[in-house]
Amino acid sequence: MRIGIGLPTTTPGADGGLVPDWARRADAGPFSSVAVLDRLVYDSLDPFVALGAAAAVTSRVRLATMISIGPLRSPAMLAKQASSVNAIADGRLTLGLGIGARLDDYAAAGADHPRSGCPAVRATRPPA
């Protein structure tokens, strides 16, 4: 069995220095991976920056996005960010992609939400 741990990137007010500290401890301990969440309208750290910091101080654990909200970024930017983290991590990145259910993230990004396939969003949509 493999067990991962989330990095403290969505803990409001958390010191940014916690990310490399947690990553180092996970790398030295029993965890197989470290993961981050992706939110735009929330007091949180950017997931790719956090994973880059974790990659720089680890050598064993896998790094994962749980999930990265793909449509909030241009495809080219998403590919650049993910490939950069993967290069720093020597191929240890697992890129989890999804559309997310938070309409406020899309509004802040100036992006349209691809409403199909997301039950939580379909449930909050006004009737046609």
PDB file of C-alpha atoms in Angstrom:
ATOM      1  CA  MET A   1       0.000   0.000   0.000  1.00  0.00           C
ATOM      2  CA  ARG A   2       1.229   3.505  -0.835  1.00  0.00           C
ATOM      3  CA  ILE A   3       0.164   6.472   1.258  1.00  0.00           C
ATOM      4  CA  GLY A   4       0.647  10.103   0.318  1.00  0.00           C
ATOM      5  CA  ILE A   5       0.290  13.326   2.260  1.00  0.00           C
ATOM      6  CA  GLY A   6      -1.003  16.731   1.262  1.00  0.00           C
ATOM      7  CA  LEU A   7       1.307  19.699   1.504  1.00  0.00           C
ATOM      8  CA  PRO A   8       0.000  22.669   3.555  1.00  0.00           C
ATOM      9  CA  THR A   9      -0.708  24.873   0.539  1.00  0.00           C
ATOM     10  CA  THR A  10      -4.376  25.561   1.274  1.00  0.00           C
ATOM     11  CA  THR A  11      -3.996  26.315   4.961  1.00  0.00           C
ATOM     12  CA  PRO A  12      -4.816  30.030   5.281  1.00  0.00           C
ATOM     13  CA  GLY A  13      -1.962  31.949   6.848  1.00  0.00           C
ATOM     14  CA  ALA A  14       0.459  29.020   6.740  1.00  0.00           C
ATOM     15  CA  ASP A  15       4.086  30.015   6.424  1.00  0.00           C
ATOM     16  CA  GLY A  16       5.482  29.185   2.981  1.00  0.00           C
ATOM     17  CA  GLY A  17       8.478  27.581   4.668  1.00  0.00           C
ATOM     18  CA  LEU A  18       6.234  24.710   5.749  1.00  0.00           C
ATOM     19  CA  VAL A  19       6.088  23.324   2.197  1.00  0.00           C
ATOM     20  CA  PRO A  20       9.764  22.347   1.875  1.00  0.00           C
ATOM     21  CA  ASP A  21       9.807  21.210   5.509  1.00  0.00           C
ATOM     22  CA  TRP A  22       6.818  18.877   5.029  1.00  0.00           C
ATOM     23  CA  ALA A  23       8.252  17.651   1.722  1.00  0.00           C
ATOM     24  CA  ARG A  24      11.611  16.807   3.329  1.00  0.00           C
ATOM     25  CA  ARG A  25       9.883  14.931   6.148  1.00  0.00           C
ATOM     26  CA  ALA A  26       7.684  12.997   3.714  1.00  0.00           C
ATOM     27  CA  ASP A  27      10.737  12.100   1.637  1.00  0.00           C
ATOM     28  CA  ALA A  28      12.545  10.790   4.728  1.00  0.00           C
ATOM     29  CA  GLY A  29       9.517   8.990   6.133  1.00  0.00           C
ATOM     30  CA  PRO A  30       6.935   6.459   5.119  1.00  0.00           C
ATOM     31  CA  PHE A  31       5.016   8.544   2.573  1.00  0.00           C
ATOM     32  CA  SER A  32       5.114   7.673  -1.121  1.00  0.00           C
ATOM     33  CA  SER A  33       3.938  11.048  -2.425  1.00  0.00           C
ATOM     34  CA  VAL A  34       3.159  14.650  -1.626  1.00  0.00           C
ATOM     35  CA  ALA A  35       0.204  16.360  -3.234  1.00  0.00           C
ATOM     36  CA  VAL A  36      -1.337  19.800  -3.637  1.00  0.00           C
ATOM     37  CA  LEU A  37      -4.776  21.203  -4.342  1.00  0.00           C
ATOM     38  CA  ASP A  38      -5.505  23.868  -6.948  1.00  0.00           C
ATOM     39  CA  ARG A  39      -7.694  26.864  -6.140  1.00  0.00           C
ATOM     40  CA  LEU A  40      -7.562  30.373  -7.498  1.00  0.00           C
ATOM     41  CA  VAL A  41     -10.026  32.217  -5.226  1.00  0.00           C
ATOM     42  CA  TYR A  42      -8.724  30.986  -1.887  1.00  0.00           C
ATOM     43  CA  ASP A  43      -5.880  31.859   0.444  1.00  0.00           C
ATOM     44  CA  SER A  44      -3.499  29.264  -0.964  1.00  0.00           C
ATOM     45  CA  LEU A  45      -0.163  28.798  -2.674  1.00  0.00           C
ATOM     46  CA  ASP A  46       0.157  28.132  -6.381  1.00  0.00           C
ATOM     47  CA  PRO A  47       0.302  24.347  -6.821  1.00  0.00           C
ATOM     48  CA  PHE A  48       3.131  24.317  -9.363  1.00  0.00           C
ATOM     49  CA  VAL A  49       5.318  26.691  -7.358  1.00  0.00           C
ATOM     50  CA  ALA A  50       4.755  24.549  -4.254  1.00  0.00           C
ATOM     51  CA  LEU A  51       5.584  21.342  -6.110  1.00  0.00           C
ATOM     52  CA  GLY A  52       8.699  22.963  -7.566  1.00  0.00           C
ATOM     53  CA  ALA A  53       9.824  23.826  -4.037  1.00  0.00           C
ATOM     54  CA  ALA A  54       9.057  20.264  -2.897  1.00  0.00           C
ATOM     55  CA  ALA A  55      10.922  18.802  -5.877  1.00  0.00           C
ATOM     56  CA  ALA A  56      14.007  20.828  -5.029  1.00  0.00           C
ATOM     57  CA  VAL A  57      14.292  19.322  -1.540  1.00  0.00           C
ATOM     58  CA  THR A  58      13.249  15.717  -2.227  1.00  0.00           C
ATOM     59  CA  SER A  59      14.554  12.789  -4.228  1.00  0.00           C
ATOM     60  CA  ARG A  60      12.223   9.870  -3.526  1.00  0.00           C
ATOM     61  CA  VAL A  61       8.571  10.879  -3.101  1.00  0.00           C
ATOM     62  CA  ARG A  62       6.274  11.374  -6.063  1.00  0.00           C
ATOM     63  CA  LEU A  63       4.736  14.815  -6.536  1.00  0.00           C
ATOM     64  CA  ALA A  64       1.089  15.128  -7.515  1.00  0.00           C
ATOM     65  CA  THR A  65      -1.609  17.639  -8.299  1.00  0.00           C
ATOM     66  CA  MET A  66      -4.946  16.637  -6.784  1.00  0.00           C
ATOM     67  CA  ILE A  67      -6.282  18.064  -9.133  1.00  0.00           C
ATOM     68  CA  SER A  68      -5.025  20.875 -11.287  1.00  0.00           C
ATOM     69  CA  ILE A  69      -7.936  22.796 -12.763  1.00  0.00           C
ATOM     70  CA  GLY A  70      -6.881  22.605 -16.389  1.00  0.00           C
ATOM     71  CA  PRO A  71      -9.184  25.211 -17.972  1.00  0.00           C
ATOM     72  CA  LEU A  72      -7.988  27.984 -15.634  1.00  0.00           C
ATOM     73  CA  ARG A  73      -4.683  28.085 -17.525  1.00  0.00           C
ATOM     74  CA  SER A  74      -3.903  28.199 -21.188  1.00  0.00           C
ATOM     75  CA  PRO A  75      -2.828  24.786 -22.499  1.00  0.00           C
ATOM     76  CA  ALA A  76       0.658  26.127 -23.244  1.00  0.00           C
ATOM     77  CA  MET A  77       1.059  27.577 -19.732  1.00  0.00           C
ATOM     78  CA  LEU A  78      -0.192  24.388 -18.090  1.00  0.00           C
ATOM     79  CA  ALA A  79       2.206  22.291 -20.178  1.00  0.00           C
ATOM     80  CA  LYS A  80       5.127  24.600 -19.351  1.00  0.00           C
ATOM     81  CA  GLN A  81       4.385  24.596 -15.619  1.00  0.00           C
ATOM     82  CA  ALA A  82       3.921  20.825 -15.413  1.00  0.00           C
ATOM     83  CA  SER A  83       6.947  20.008 -17.562  1.00  0.00           C
ATOM     84  CA  SER A  84       9.114  22.383 -15.514  1.00  0.00           C
ATOM     85  CA  VAL A  85       8.116  20.729 -12.228  1.00  0.00           C
ATOM     86  CA  ASN A  86       8.594  17.297 -13.788  1.00  0.00           C
ATOM     87  CA  ALA A  87      12.105  18.263 -14.932  1.00  0.00           C
ATOM     88  CA  ILE A  88      13.073  19.603 -11.492  1.00  0.00           C
ATOM     89  CA  ALA A  89      11.595  16.432  -9.948  1.00  0.00           C
ATOM     90  CA  ASP A  90      13.478  14.141 -12.341  1.00  0.00           C
ATOM     91  CA  GLY A  91      10.260  12.640 -13.697  1.00  0.00           C
ATOM     92  CA  ARG A  92       8.387  12.209 -10.397  1.00  0.00           C
ATOM     93  CA  LEU A  93       5.345  14.378 -11.223  1.00  0.00           C
ATOM     94  CA  THR A  94       1.874  12.885 -11.496  1.00  0.00           C
ATOM     95  CA  LEU A  95      -0.380  15.469 -13.120  1.00  0.00           C
ATOM     96  CA  GLY A  96      -3.989  15.075 -12.068  1.00  0.00           C
ATOM     97  CA  LEU A  97      -6.265  17.209 -14.234  1.00  0.00           C
ATOM     98  CA  GLY A  98      -9.910  18.088 -13.877  1.00  0.00           C
ATOM     99  CA  ILE A  99     -12.360  20.881 -14.484  1.00  0.00           C
ATOM    100  CA  GLY A 100     -13.170  21.714 -10.861  1.00  0.00           C
ATOM    101  CA  ALA A 101     -16.548  22.679  -9.509  1.00  0.00           C
ATOM    102  CA  ARG A 102     -15.872  26.167  -8.155  1.00  0.00           C
ATOM    103  CA  LEU A 103     -17.422  28.777 -10.393  1.00  0.00           C
ATOM    104  CA  ASP A 104     -15.693  31.584  -8.456  1.00  0.00           C
ATOM    105  CA  ASP A 105     -12.294  30.301  -9.665  1.00  0.00           C
ATOM    106  CA  TYR A 106     -13.487  30.552 -13.265  1.00  0.00           C
ATOM    107  CA  ALA A 107     -14.907  34.031 -12.749  1.00  0.00           C
ATOM    108  CA  ALA A 108     -11.599  35.239 -11.286  1.00  0.00           C
ATOM    109  CA  ALA A 109      -9.667  33.722 -14.201  1.00  0.00           C
ATOM    110  CA  GLY A 110     -12.049  35.210 -16.753  1.00  0.00           C
ATOM    111  CA  ALA A 111     -12.669  31.708 -18.097  1.00  0.00           C
ATOM    112  CA  ASP A 112     -15.846  29.881 -19.009  1.00  0.00           C
ATOM    113  CA  HIS A 113     -16.607  26.754 -16.998  1.00  0.00           C
ATOM    114  CA  PRO A 114     -17.060  23.632 -19.139  1.00  0.00           C
ATOM    115  CA  ARG A 115     -20.212  22.655 -17.232  1.00  0.00           C
ATOM    116  CA  SER A 116     -20.658  19.177 -18.640  1.00  0.00           C
ATOM    117  CA  GLY A 117     -19.310  16.273 -16.639  1.00  0.00           C
ATOM    118  CA  CYS A 118     -19.403  17.942 -13.237  1.00  0.00           C
ATOM    119  CA  PRO A 119     -22.445  16.979 -11.129  1.00  0.00           C
ATOM    120  CA  ALA A 120     -21.808  19.662  -8.502  1.00  0.00           C
ATOM    121  CA  VAL A 121     -21.844  22.387 -11.135  1.00  0.00           C
ATOM    122  CA  ARG A 122     -24.886  20.966 -12.928  1.00  0.00           C
ATOM    123  CA  ALA A 123     -26.744  21.024  -9.595  1.00  0.00           C
ATOM    124  CA  THR A 124     -25.989  24.718  -9.042  1.00  0.00           C
ATOM    125  CA  ARG A 125     -26.787  25.871 -12.554  1.00  0.00           C
ATOM    126  CA  PRO A 126     -30.002  27.856 -12.976  1.00  0.00           C
ATOM    127  CA  PRO A 127     -32.624  26.113 -15.111  1.00  0.00           C
ATOM    128  CA  ALA A 128     -32.555  26.964 -18.818  1.00  0.00           C
TER     129      ALA A 128
END
